[in-house]
PDB file of C-alpha atoms in Angstrom:
ATOM      1  CA  MET A  26       0.000   0.000   0.000  1.00 70.00           C
ATOM      2  CA  ILE A  27       2.755   2.436   0.942  1.00 71.00           C
ATOM      3  CA  THR A  28       4.655   1.594  -2.246  1.00 83.00           C
ATOM      4  CA  ALA A  29       1.540   2.157  -4.375  1.00 83.00           C
ATOM      5  CA  VAL A  30       1.005   5.568  -2.758  1.00 89.00           C
ATOM      6  CA  ALA A  31       4.670   6.413  -3.380  1.00 91.00           C
ATOM      7  CA  CYS A  32       4.235   5.398  -7.050  1.00 92.00           C
ATOM      8  CA  PHE A  33       1.191   7.662  -7.315  1.00 93.00           C
ATOM      9  CA  ILE A  34       3.036  10.640  -5.827  1.00 94.00           C
ATOM     10  CA  PHE A  35       6.067  10.001  -8.033  1.00 95.00           C
ATOM     11  CA  GLY A  36       3.836   9.650 -11.087  1.00 95.00           C
ATOM     12  CA  ALA A  37       2.030  12.901 -10.289  1.00 96.00           C
ATOM     13  CA  CYS A  38       5.368  14.712 -10.016  1.00 95.00           C
ATOM     14  CA  ILE A  39       6.483  13.265 -13.351  1.00 96.00           C
ATOM     15  CA  GLY A  40       3.110  14.282 -14.803  1.00 96.00           C
ATOM     16  CA  SER A  41       3.809  17.850 -13.708  1.00 94.00           C
ATOM     17  CA  PHE A  42       7.102  17.714 -15.611  1.00 95.00           C
ATOM     18  CA  LEU A  43       5.329  16.250 -18.652  1.00 97.00           C
ATOM     19  CA  ASN A  44       3.044  19.307 -18.632  1.00 95.00           C
ATOM     20  CA  VAL A  45       6.157  21.460 -18.883  1.00 94.00           C
ATOM     21  CA  CYS A  46       7.435  19.405 -21.835  1.00 95.00           C
ATOM     22  CA  ILE A  47       4.076  19.524 -23.630  1.00 96.00           C
ATOM     23  CA  TYR A  48       3.905  23.299 -23.316  1.00 94.00           C
ATOM     24  CA  ARG A  49       7.536  24.176 -23.976  1.00 94.00           C
ATOM     25  CA  ILE A  50       8.898  21.740 -26.571  1.00 94.00           C
ATOM     26  CA  PRO A  51       6.705  22.964 -29.482  1.00 93.00           C
ATOM     27  CA  LYS A  52       7.611  26.551 -28.558  1.00 91.00           C
ATOM     28  CA  ASN A  53      11.361  25.737 -28.468  1.00 91.00           C
ATOM     29  CA  ILE A  54      11.609  26.818 -24.830  1.00 91.00           C
ATOM     30  CA  SER A  55      14.065  24.999 -22.578  1.00 90.00           C
ATOM     31  CA  ILE A  56      12.379  22.455 -20.300  1.00 90.00           C
ATOM     32  CA  ILE A  57      15.005  23.163 -17.638  1.00 88.00           C
ATOM     33  CA  SER A  58      15.141  26.950 -17.416  1.00 85.00           C
ATOM     34  CA  PRO A  59      13.409  29.219 -16.580  1.00 83.00           C
ATOM     35  CA  GLY A  60      11.429  27.719 -13.725  1.00 82.00           C
ATOM     36  CA  SER A  61       7.673  27.226 -13.823  1.00 85.00           C
ATOM     37  CA  PHE A  62       5.721  30.307 -14.842  1.00 84.00           C
ATOM     38  CA  CYS A  63       2.149  31.264 -15.612  1.00 83.00           C
ATOM     39  CA  PRO A  64       1.513  31.027 -19.384  1.00 83.00           C
ATOM     40  CA  PHE A  65      -0.728  34.128 -19.194  1.00 85.00           C
ATOM     41  CA  CYS A  66       1.019  36.698 -16.976  1.00 87.00           C
ATOM     42  CA  HIS A  67       4.440  34.941 -17.088  1.00 82.00           C
ATOM     43  CA  SER A  68       4.931  35.439 -13.343  1.00 86.00           C
ATOM     44  CA  LYS A  69       7.104  32.865 -11.601  1.00 88.00           C
ATOM     45  CA  ILE A  70       5.158  30.117  -9.821  1.00 85.00           C
ATOM     46  CA  PRO A  71       6.447  29.584  -6.254  1.00 84.00           C
ATOM     47  CA  PHE A  72       7.153  25.998  -5.237  1.00 81.00           C
ATOM     48  CA  TYR A  73       4.228  25.899  -2.789  1.00 80.00           C
ATOM     49  CA  CYS A  74       1.863  26.714  -5.680  1.00 80.00           C
ATOM     50  CA  ASN A  75       3.378  24.028  -7.872  1.00 87.00           C
ATOM     51  CA  ILE A  76       2.399  20.899  -5.950  1.00 90.00           C
ATOM     52  CA  PRO A  77       0.920  18.364  -8.395  1.00 92.00           C
ATOM     53  CA  ILE A  78      -2.888  18.074  -8.284  1.00 93.00           C
ATOM     54  CA  LEU A  79      -3.208  19.717  -4.848  1.00 92.00           C
ATOM     55  CA  SER A  80      -2.141  23.208  -5.938  1.00 91.00           C
ATOM     56  CA  TYR A  81      -4.825  23.227  -8.632  1.00 90.00           C
ATOM     57  CA  ILE A  82      -7.450  22.355  -6.022  1.00 91.00           C
ATOM     58  CA  PHE A  83      -6.242  24.860  -3.414  1.00 91.00           C
ATOM     59  CA  LEU A  84      -5.956  27.671  -5.979  1.00 88.00           C
ATOM     60  CA  LYS A  85      -9.388  26.763  -7.402  1.00 87.00           C
ATOM     61  CA  GLY A  86      -7.907  26.397 -10.861  1.00 87.00           C
ATOM     62  CA  ARG A  87      -6.586  29.960 -11.078  1.00 89.00           C
ATOM     63  CA  CYS A  88      -3.154  31.581 -11.238  1.00 85.00           C
ATOM     64  CA  LYS A  89      -2.148  33.013  -7.860  1.00 84.00           C
ATOM     65  CA  SER A  90      -0.895  36.232  -9.480  1.00 85.00           C
ATOM     66  CA  CYS A  91      -3.280  37.117 -12.299  1.00 88.00           C
ATOM     67  CA  LYS A  92      -6.270  34.923 -11.294  1.00 85.00           C
ATOM     68  CA  HIS A  93      -6.567  33.638 -14.867  1.00 87.00           C
ATOM     69  CA  LEU A  94      -8.231  30.258 -15.209  1.00 91.00           C
ATOM     70  CA  ILE A  95      -5.779  27.376 -15.558  1.00 89.00           C
ATOM     71  CA  SER A  96      -6.722  24.487 -17.832  1.00 91.00           C
ATOM     72  CA  ILE A  97      -8.097  21.410 -16.054  1.00 94.00           C
ATOM     73  CA  ARG A  98      -5.816  19.438 -18.363  1.00 95.00           C
ATOM     74  CA  TYR A  99      -2.795  20.079 -16.138  1.00 95.00           C
ATOM     75  CA  PRO A 100      -4.038  18.101 -13.120  1.00 95.00           C
ATOM     76  CA  LEU A 101      -5.658  15.525 -15.402  1.00 97.00           C
ATOM     77  CA  ILE A 102      -2.295  14.748 -16.998  1.00 97.00           C
ATOM     78  CA  GLU A 103      -0.775  14.459 -13.524  1.00 97.00           C
ATOM     79  CA  ILE A 104      -3.551  12.072 -12.453  1.00 97.00           C
ATOM     80  CA  LEU A 105      -3.255  10.092 -15.696  1.00 97.00           C
ATOM     81  CA  THR A 106       0.506   9.657 -15.285  1.00 97.00           C
ATOM     82  CA  ALA A 107       0.166   8.733 -11.607  1.00 96.00           C
ATOM     83  CA  THR A 108      -2.551   6.172 -12.378  1.00 96.00           C
ATOM     84  CA  LEU A 109      -0.530   4.551 -15.160  1.00 97.00           C
ATOM     85  CA  TYR A 110       2.511   4.346 -12.876  1.00 96.00           C
ATOM     86  CA  ILE A 111       0.443   2.515 -10.256  1.00 95.00           C
ATOM     87  CA  LEU A 112      -0.815   0.096 -12.916  1.00 94.00           C
ATOM     88  CA  LEU A 113       2.767  -0.523 -14.020  1.00 95.00           C
ATOM     89  CA  PHE A 114       3.737  -1.164 -10.408  1.00 94.00           C
ATOM     90  CA  LEU A 115       0.928  -3.710 -10.083  1.00 92.00           C
ATOM     91  CA  LYS A 116       2.039  -5.304 -13.362  1.00 91.00           C
ATOM     92  CA  SER A 117       5.803  -5.470 -12.862  1.00 89.00           C
ATOM     93  CA  GLY A 118       6.591  -4.417  -9.284  1.00 88.00           C
ATOM     94  CA  ILE A 119       9.551  -2.154  -8.622  1.00 90.00           C
ATOM     95  CA  SER A 120      11.903  -3.348 -11.342  1.00 93.00           C
ATOM     96  CA  PHE A 121      13.912  -2.309 -14.381  1.00 93.00           C
ATOM     97  CA  GLU A 122      10.922  -3.387 -16.469  1.00 94.00           C
ATOM     98  CA  MET A 123       8.675  -0.926 -14.641  1.00 94.00           C
ATOM     99  CA  PHE A 124      11.261   1.830 -15.102  1.00 95.00           C
ATOM    100  CA  TYR A 125      11.411   1.128 -18.841  1.00 96.00           C
ATOM    101  CA  TRP A 126       7.632   1.239 -19.238  1.00 96.00           C
ATOM    102  CA  CYS A 127       7.367   4.411 -17.147  1.00 96.00           C
ATOM    103  CA  VAL A 128       9.766   6.192 -19.501  1.00 97.00           C
ATOM    104  CA  PHE A 129       8.012   4.842 -22.592  1.00 97.00           C
ATOM    105  CA  ILE A 130       4.520   5.786 -21.400  1.00 97.00           C
ATOM    106  CA  SER A 131       5.704   9.247 -20.355  1.00 97.00           C
ATOM    107  CA  VAL A 132       7.030   9.849 -23.867  1.00 97.00           C
ATOM    108  CA  LEU A 133       3.730   8.666 -25.358  1.00 98.00           C
ATOM    109  CA  ILE A 134       1.845  11.157 -23.175  1.00 98.00           C
ATOM    110  CA  ILE A 135       4.061  14.042 -24.296  1.00 97.00           C
ATOM    111  CA  ILE A 136       3.730  13.116 -27.956  1.00 97.00           C
ATOM    112  CA  SER A 137      -0.039  12.586 -27.779  1.00 97.00           C
ATOM    113  CA  PHE A 138      -0.856  15.937 -26.220  1.00 97.00           C
ATOM    114  CA  ILE A 139       1.515  17.869 -28.465  1.00 97.00           C
ATOM    115  CA  ASP A 140      -0.146  16.217 -31.464  1.00 95.00           C
ATOM    116  CA  MET A 141      -3.587  17.153 -30.117  1.00 94.00           C
ATOM    117  CA  ASP A 142      -2.502  20.772 -29.714  1.00 93.00           C
ATOM    118  CA  TYR A 143      -0.456  21.326 -32.877  1.00 92.00           C
ATOM    119  CA  LEU A 144      -0.955  18.286 -35.148  1.00 91.00           C
ATOM    120  CA  ILE A 145       2.794  17.714 -35.065  1.00 92.00           C
ATOM    121  CA  ILE A 146       5.125  15.168 -33.482  1.00 93.00           C
ATOM    122  CA  PRO A 147       8.566  16.694 -32.861  1.00 92.00           C
ATOM    123  CA  ASP A 148      11.387  14.666 -34.434  1.00 91.00           C
ATOM    124  CA  ARG A 149      13.589  15.315 -31.418  1.00 92.00           C
ATOM    125  CA  ILE A 150      11.225  13.109 -29.385  1.00 95.00           C
ATOM    126  CA  SER A 151      10.290  10.367 -31.838  1.00 93.00           C
ATOM    127  CA  LEU A 152      13.703   9.885 -33.460  1.00 93.00           C
ATOM    128  CA  THR A 153      15.454   9.917 -30.090  1.00 94.00           C
ATOM    129  CA  GLY A 154      12.812   7.502 -28.829  1.00 95.00           C
ATOM    130  CA  ILE A 155      13.556   5.013 -31.593  1.00 94.00           C
ATOM    131  CA  PHE A 156      17.148   4.700 -30.399  1.00 93.00           C
ATOM    132  CA  ILE A 157      16.309   4.763 -26.686  1.00 95.00           C
ATOM    133  CA  PHE A 158      13.572   2.130 -26.860  1.00 95.00           C
ATOM    134  CA  SER A 159      15.640  -0.144 -29.048  1.00 93.00           C
ATOM    135  CA  SER A 160      17.235  -0.981 -25.694  1.00 92.00           C
ATOM    136  CA  ALA A 161      14.080  -2.939 -24.782  1.00 93.00           C
ATOM    137  CA  PHE A 162      16.067  -6.190 -24.776  1.00 92.00           C
ATOM    138  CA  ILE A 163      18.051  -4.898 -21.777  1.00 93.00           C
ATOM    139  CA  PHE A 164      14.939  -4.341 -19.645  1.00 94.00           C
ATOM    140  CA  LEU A 165      12.375  -6.818 -20.976  1.00 92.00           C
ATOM    141  CA  PRO A 166      13.180 -10.532 -20.803  1.00 88.00           C
ATOM    142  CA  GLU A 167      10.864 -11.368 -23.715  1.00 86.00           C
ATOM    143  CA  MET A 168      12.493  -8.887 -26.110  1.00 92.00           C
ATOM    144  CA  THR A 169      15.614  -9.175 -28.246  1.00 92.00           C
ATOM    145  CA  LEU A 170      17.494  -6.544 -30.223  1.00 92.00           C
ATOM    146  CA  LEU A 171      16.346  -8.234 -33.438  1.00 94.00           C
ATOM    147  CA  GLN A 172      12.705  -7.988 -32.355  1.00 93.00           C
ATOM    148  CA  SER A 173      13.105  -4.275 -31.605  1.00 94.00           C
ATOM    149  CA  LEU A 174      14.732  -3.592 -34.963  1.00 93.00           C
ATOM    150  CA  ALA A 175      12.122  -5.659 -36.797  1.00 93.00           C
ATOM    151  CA  GLY A 176       9.297  -3.900 -34.966  1.00 93.00           C
ATOM    152  CA  SER A 177      10.741  -0.472 -35.725  1.00 93.00           C
ATOM    153  CA  LEU A 178      11.253  -1.234 -39.410  1.00 92.00           C
ATOM    154  CA  LEU A 179       7.808  -2.807 -39.742  1.00 91.00           C
ATOM    155  CA  GLY A 180       6.063   0.025 -37.907  1.00 87.00           C
ATOM    156  CA  GLY A 181       7.735   2.823 -39.801  1.00 85.00           C
ATOM    157  CA  GLY A 182       7.688   0.991 -43.114  1.00 84.00           C
ATOM    158  CA  LEU A 183       4.046  -0.050 -42.862  1.00 80.00           C
ATOM    159  CA  LEU A 184       2.759   3.403 -42.039  1.00 77.00           C
ATOM    160  CA  TYR A 185       5.046   4.995 -44.621  1.00 78.00           C
ATOM    161  CA  THR A 186       3.655   2.653 -47.292  1.00 79.00           C
ATOM    162  CA  ILE A 187       0.089   3.535 -46.283  1.00 74.00           C
ATOM    163  CA  SER A 188       0.925   7.242 -46.345  1.00 71.00           C
ATOM    164  CA  VAL A 189       2.521   7.083 -49.796  1.00 70.00           C
ATOM    165  CA  SER A 190      -0.344   4.970 -51.167  1.00 71.00           C
ATOM    166  CA  TYR A 191      -2.922   7.423 -49.810  1.00 60.00           C
ATOM    167  CA  TYR A 192      -1.066  10.341 -51.370  1.00 62.00           C
ATOM    168  CA  PHE A 193      -0.852   8.495 -54.699  1.00 67.00           C
ATOM    169  CA  ILE A 194      -4.594   7.768 -54.717  1.00 67.00           C
ATOM    170  CA  LYS A 195      -5.932  11.008 -53.214  1.00 64.00           C
ATOM    171  CA  ASN A 196      -3.094  13.363 -54.232  1.00 62.00           C
ATOM    172  CA  LYS A 197      -2.932  14.755 -50.687  1.00 62.00           C
ATOM    173  CA  GLU A 198      -1.231  13.851 -47.434  1.00 61.00           C
ATOM    174  CA  GLY A 199      -3.190  11.467 -45.197  1.00 57.00           C
ATOM    175  CA  LEU A 200      -0.613  10.622 -42.544  1.00 66.00           C
ATOM    176  CA  GLY A 201       2.253  12.850 -41.495  1.00 70.00           C
ATOM    177  CA  GLY A 202       5.866  11.834 -41.215  1.00 78.00           C
ATOM    178  CA  GLY A 203       5.571  12.245 -37.463  1.00 85.00           C
ATOM    179  CA  ASP A 204       3.091   9.357 -37.283  1.00 88.00           C
ATOM    180  CA  VAL A 205       5.503   7.177 -39.256  1.00 89.00           C
ATOM    181  CA  LYS A 206       8.350   7.900 -36.827  1.00 92.00           C
ATOM    182  CA  LEU A 207       6.060   7.428 -33.819  1.00 94.00           C
ATOM    183  CA  LEU A 208       5.034   3.973 -34.994  1.00 93.00           C
ATOM    184  CA  ALA A 209       8.693   3.133 -35.614  1.00 94.00           C
ATOM    185  CA  MET A 210       9.356   4.149 -31.993  1.00 96.00           C
ATOM    186  CA  ILE A 211       6.450   2.024 -30.758  1.00 96.00           C
ATOM    187  CA  GLY A 212       7.784  -0.885 -32.803  1.00 95.00           C
ATOM    188  CA  ALA A 213      11.218  -0.503 -31.226  1.00 95.00           C
ATOM    189  CA  ALA A 214       9.624  -0.724 -27.772  1.00 95.00           C
ATOM    190  CA  LEU A 215       7.017  -3.421 -28.387  1.00 95.00           C
ATOM    191  CA  GLY A 216       8.343  -5.527 -31.252  1.00 93.00           C
ATOM    192  CA  VAL A 217       6.426  -6.870 -34.249  1.00 92.00           C
ATOM    193  CA  LYS A 218       3.342  -8.131 -32.387  1.00 92.00           C
ATOM    194  CA  GLY A 219       3.075  -4.932 -30.393  1.00 93.00           C
ATOM    195  CA  VAL A 220       3.335  -2.629 -33.390  1.00 93.00           C
ATOM    196  CA  LEU A 221       0.698  -4.581 -35.349  1.00 92.00           C
ATOM    197  CA  PHE A 222      -1.593  -4.556 -32.324  1.00 93.00           C
ATOM    198  CA  SER A 223      -1.042  -0.812 -31.817  1.00 93.00           C
ATOM    199  CA  ILE A 224      -1.808   0.157 -35.404  1.00 91.00           C
ATOM    200  CA  PHE A 225      -4.891  -2.082 -35.491  1.00 91.00           C
ATOM    201  CA  CYS A 226      -6.298  -0.675 -32.234  1.00 93.00           C
ATOM    202  CA  GLY A 227      -5.215   2.859 -33.097  1.00 91.00           C
ATOM    203  CA  SER A 228      -6.911   2.700 -36.489  1.00 88.00           C
ATOM    204  CA  MET A 229     -10.131   1.295 -35.003  1.00 92.00           C
ATOM    205  CA  LEU A 230     -10.223   3.911 -32.239  1.00 92.00           C
ATOM    206  CA  GLY A 231      -9.347   6.727 -34.650  1.00 87.00           C
ATOM    207  CA  ALA A 232     -12.060   5.662 -37.092  1.00 85.00           C
ATOM    208  CA  PHE A 233     -14.642   5.444 -34.301  1.00 88.00           C
ATOM    209  CA  VAL A 234     -13.799   8.826 -32.757  1.00 86.00           C
ATOM    210  CA  GLY A 235     -13.512  10.460 -36.177  1.00 80.00           C
ATOM    211  CA  GLY A 236     -16.893   9.051 -37.146  1.00 81.00           C
ATOM    212  CA  MET A 237     -18.459  10.394 -33.950  1.00 82.00           C
ATOM    213  CA  ILE A 238     -16.997  13.855 -34.570  1.00 80.00           C
ATOM    214  CA  ILE A 239     -18.285  13.874 -38.158  1.00 75.00           C
ATOM    215  CA  PHE A 240     -21.732  12.728 -37.048  1.00 73.00           C
ATOM    216  CA  PHE A 241     -22.240  14.957 -34.019  1.00 72.00           C
ATOM    217  CA  GLN A 242     -20.225  18.045 -34.972  1.00 72.00           C
ATOM    218  CA  LYS A 243     -21.051  17.899 -38.688  1.00 68.00           C
ATOM    219  CA  LYS A 244     -17.395  18.097 -39.636  1.00 67.00           C
ATOM    220  CA  ASP A 245     -16.198  17.643 -43.187  1.00 66.00           C
ATOM    221  CA  ARG A 246     -14.845  14.148 -43.873  1.00 63.00           C
ATOM    222  CA  ASN A 247     -11.472  15.667 -44.781  1.00 65.00           C
ATOM    223  CA  PHE A 248     -10.879  17.349 -41.413  1.00 68.00           C
ATOM    224  CA  GLN A 249      -7.613  16.492 -39.693  1.00 77.00           C
ATOM    225  CA  ILE A 250      -7.538  14.382 -36.569  1.00 84.00           C
ATOM    226  CA  PRO A 251      -4.379  13.702 -34.517  1.00 89.00           C
ATOM    227  CA  PHE A 252      -3.404  10.045 -34.871  1.00 89.00           C
ATOM    228  CA  ALA A 253      -0.757   9.901 -32.114  1.00 93.00           C
ATOM    229  CA  PRO A 254      -3.265   9.633 -29.211  1.00 95.00           C
ATOM    230  CA  PHE A 255      -4.871   6.597 -30.842  1.00 95.00           C
ATOM    231  CA  LEU A 256      -1.581   4.863 -31.645  1.00 94.00           C
ATOM    232  CA  SER A 257      -0.442   5.573 -28.090  1.00 96.00           C
ATOM    233  CA  THR A 258      -3.676   4.167 -26.663  1.00 96.00           C
ATOM    234  CA  GLY A 259      -3.196   1.032 -28.731  1.00 95.00           C
ATOM    235  CA  ALA A 260       0.336   0.692 -27.374  1.00 96.00           C
ATOM    236  CA  LEU A 261      -0.923   1.150 -23.793  1.00 96.00           C
ATOM    237  CA  ILE A 262      -3.576  -1.526 -24.255  1.00 95.00           C
ATOM    238  CA  TYR A 263      -0.918  -3.880 -25.585  1.00 95.00           C
ATOM    239  CA  ILE A 264       1.399  -3.261 -22.629  1.00 95.00           C
ATOM    240  CA  PHE A 265      -1.287  -4.142 -20.094  1.00 93.00           C
ATOM    241  CA  TYR A 266      -3.567  -6.569 -21.938  1.00 89.00           C
ATOM    242  CA  GLY A 267      -2.038  -7.333 -25.333  1.00 80.00           C
ATOM    243  CA  ASN A 268      -1.024 -10.941 -24.751  1.00 76.00           C
ATOM    244  CA  GLN A 269      -4.348 -11.831 -23.111  1.00 80.00           C
ATOM    245  CA  LEU A 270      -6.381 -10.195 -25.888  1.00 76.00           C
ATOM    246  CA  MET A 271      -4.333 -11.860 -28.612  1.00 71.00           C
ATOM    247  CA  ARG A 272      -4.684 -15.297 -26.989  1.00 72.00           C
ATOM    248  CA  TRP A 273      -8.432 -14.748 -26.636  1.00 72.00           C
ATOM    249  CA  TYR A 274      -8.730 -13.656 -30.272  1.00 61.00           C
ATOM    250  CA  PHE A 275      -6.820 -16.570 -31.781  1.00 62.00           C
ATOM    251  CA  ASN A 276      -8.467 -19.153 -29.498  1.00 66.00           C
ATOM    252  CA  TYR A 277     -11.900 -17.748 -30.329  1.00 58.00           C
ATOM    253  CA  TYR A 278     -11.313 -17.816 -34.047  1.00 51.00           C
TER     254      TYR A 278
END
């Protein structure tokens, strides 16, 4: 129980840092310096107003200096990260495997929210991630270097082929290069089975959500939707339930 609480607190603190990355990386602002500041009045946030989750509650969702409303997304990302860290603890215990997945999931969160905000996936994250997560064989007993390389090549190559084919047929871009590199990164972390599972789930989720938006918001069928959150969700499902779902599927059919 104590360890789970510690994982939650640690995850919330990491989530607070992820908020910094999500805000600053697309704006080319250092994630180290300056310290935390209000995005509206740019006043420095004192440490006692920067406590994950709690500060938002105590300040009633407003900046201490200018009283401007602060997005509810900040504490939600902290809660999301903390919850996922607890689930990883329950899955793997305190181990190198848990550490690996914590880093991987944190990167997916950063990428997903940047893509939702700007419809971009910074190369500095995805390309670096491909190399970092190719080390999966060091942390995960079921992975080998060959599986990571094969997963990365399959993920990037498959999505690149789809993107080129779509452009050839429609004469316009359907998937960005950032999605291609993201799937290559996911493949490096999860291997061949994981990357296929992620793109299948991501495509199904993306099609469902896109269909709902078109139906309820009367959007044009050509509107852009960020794909990274759906690929990331597929990867998360695979990490926690992929093997069980795949066994169920193949036994059922």
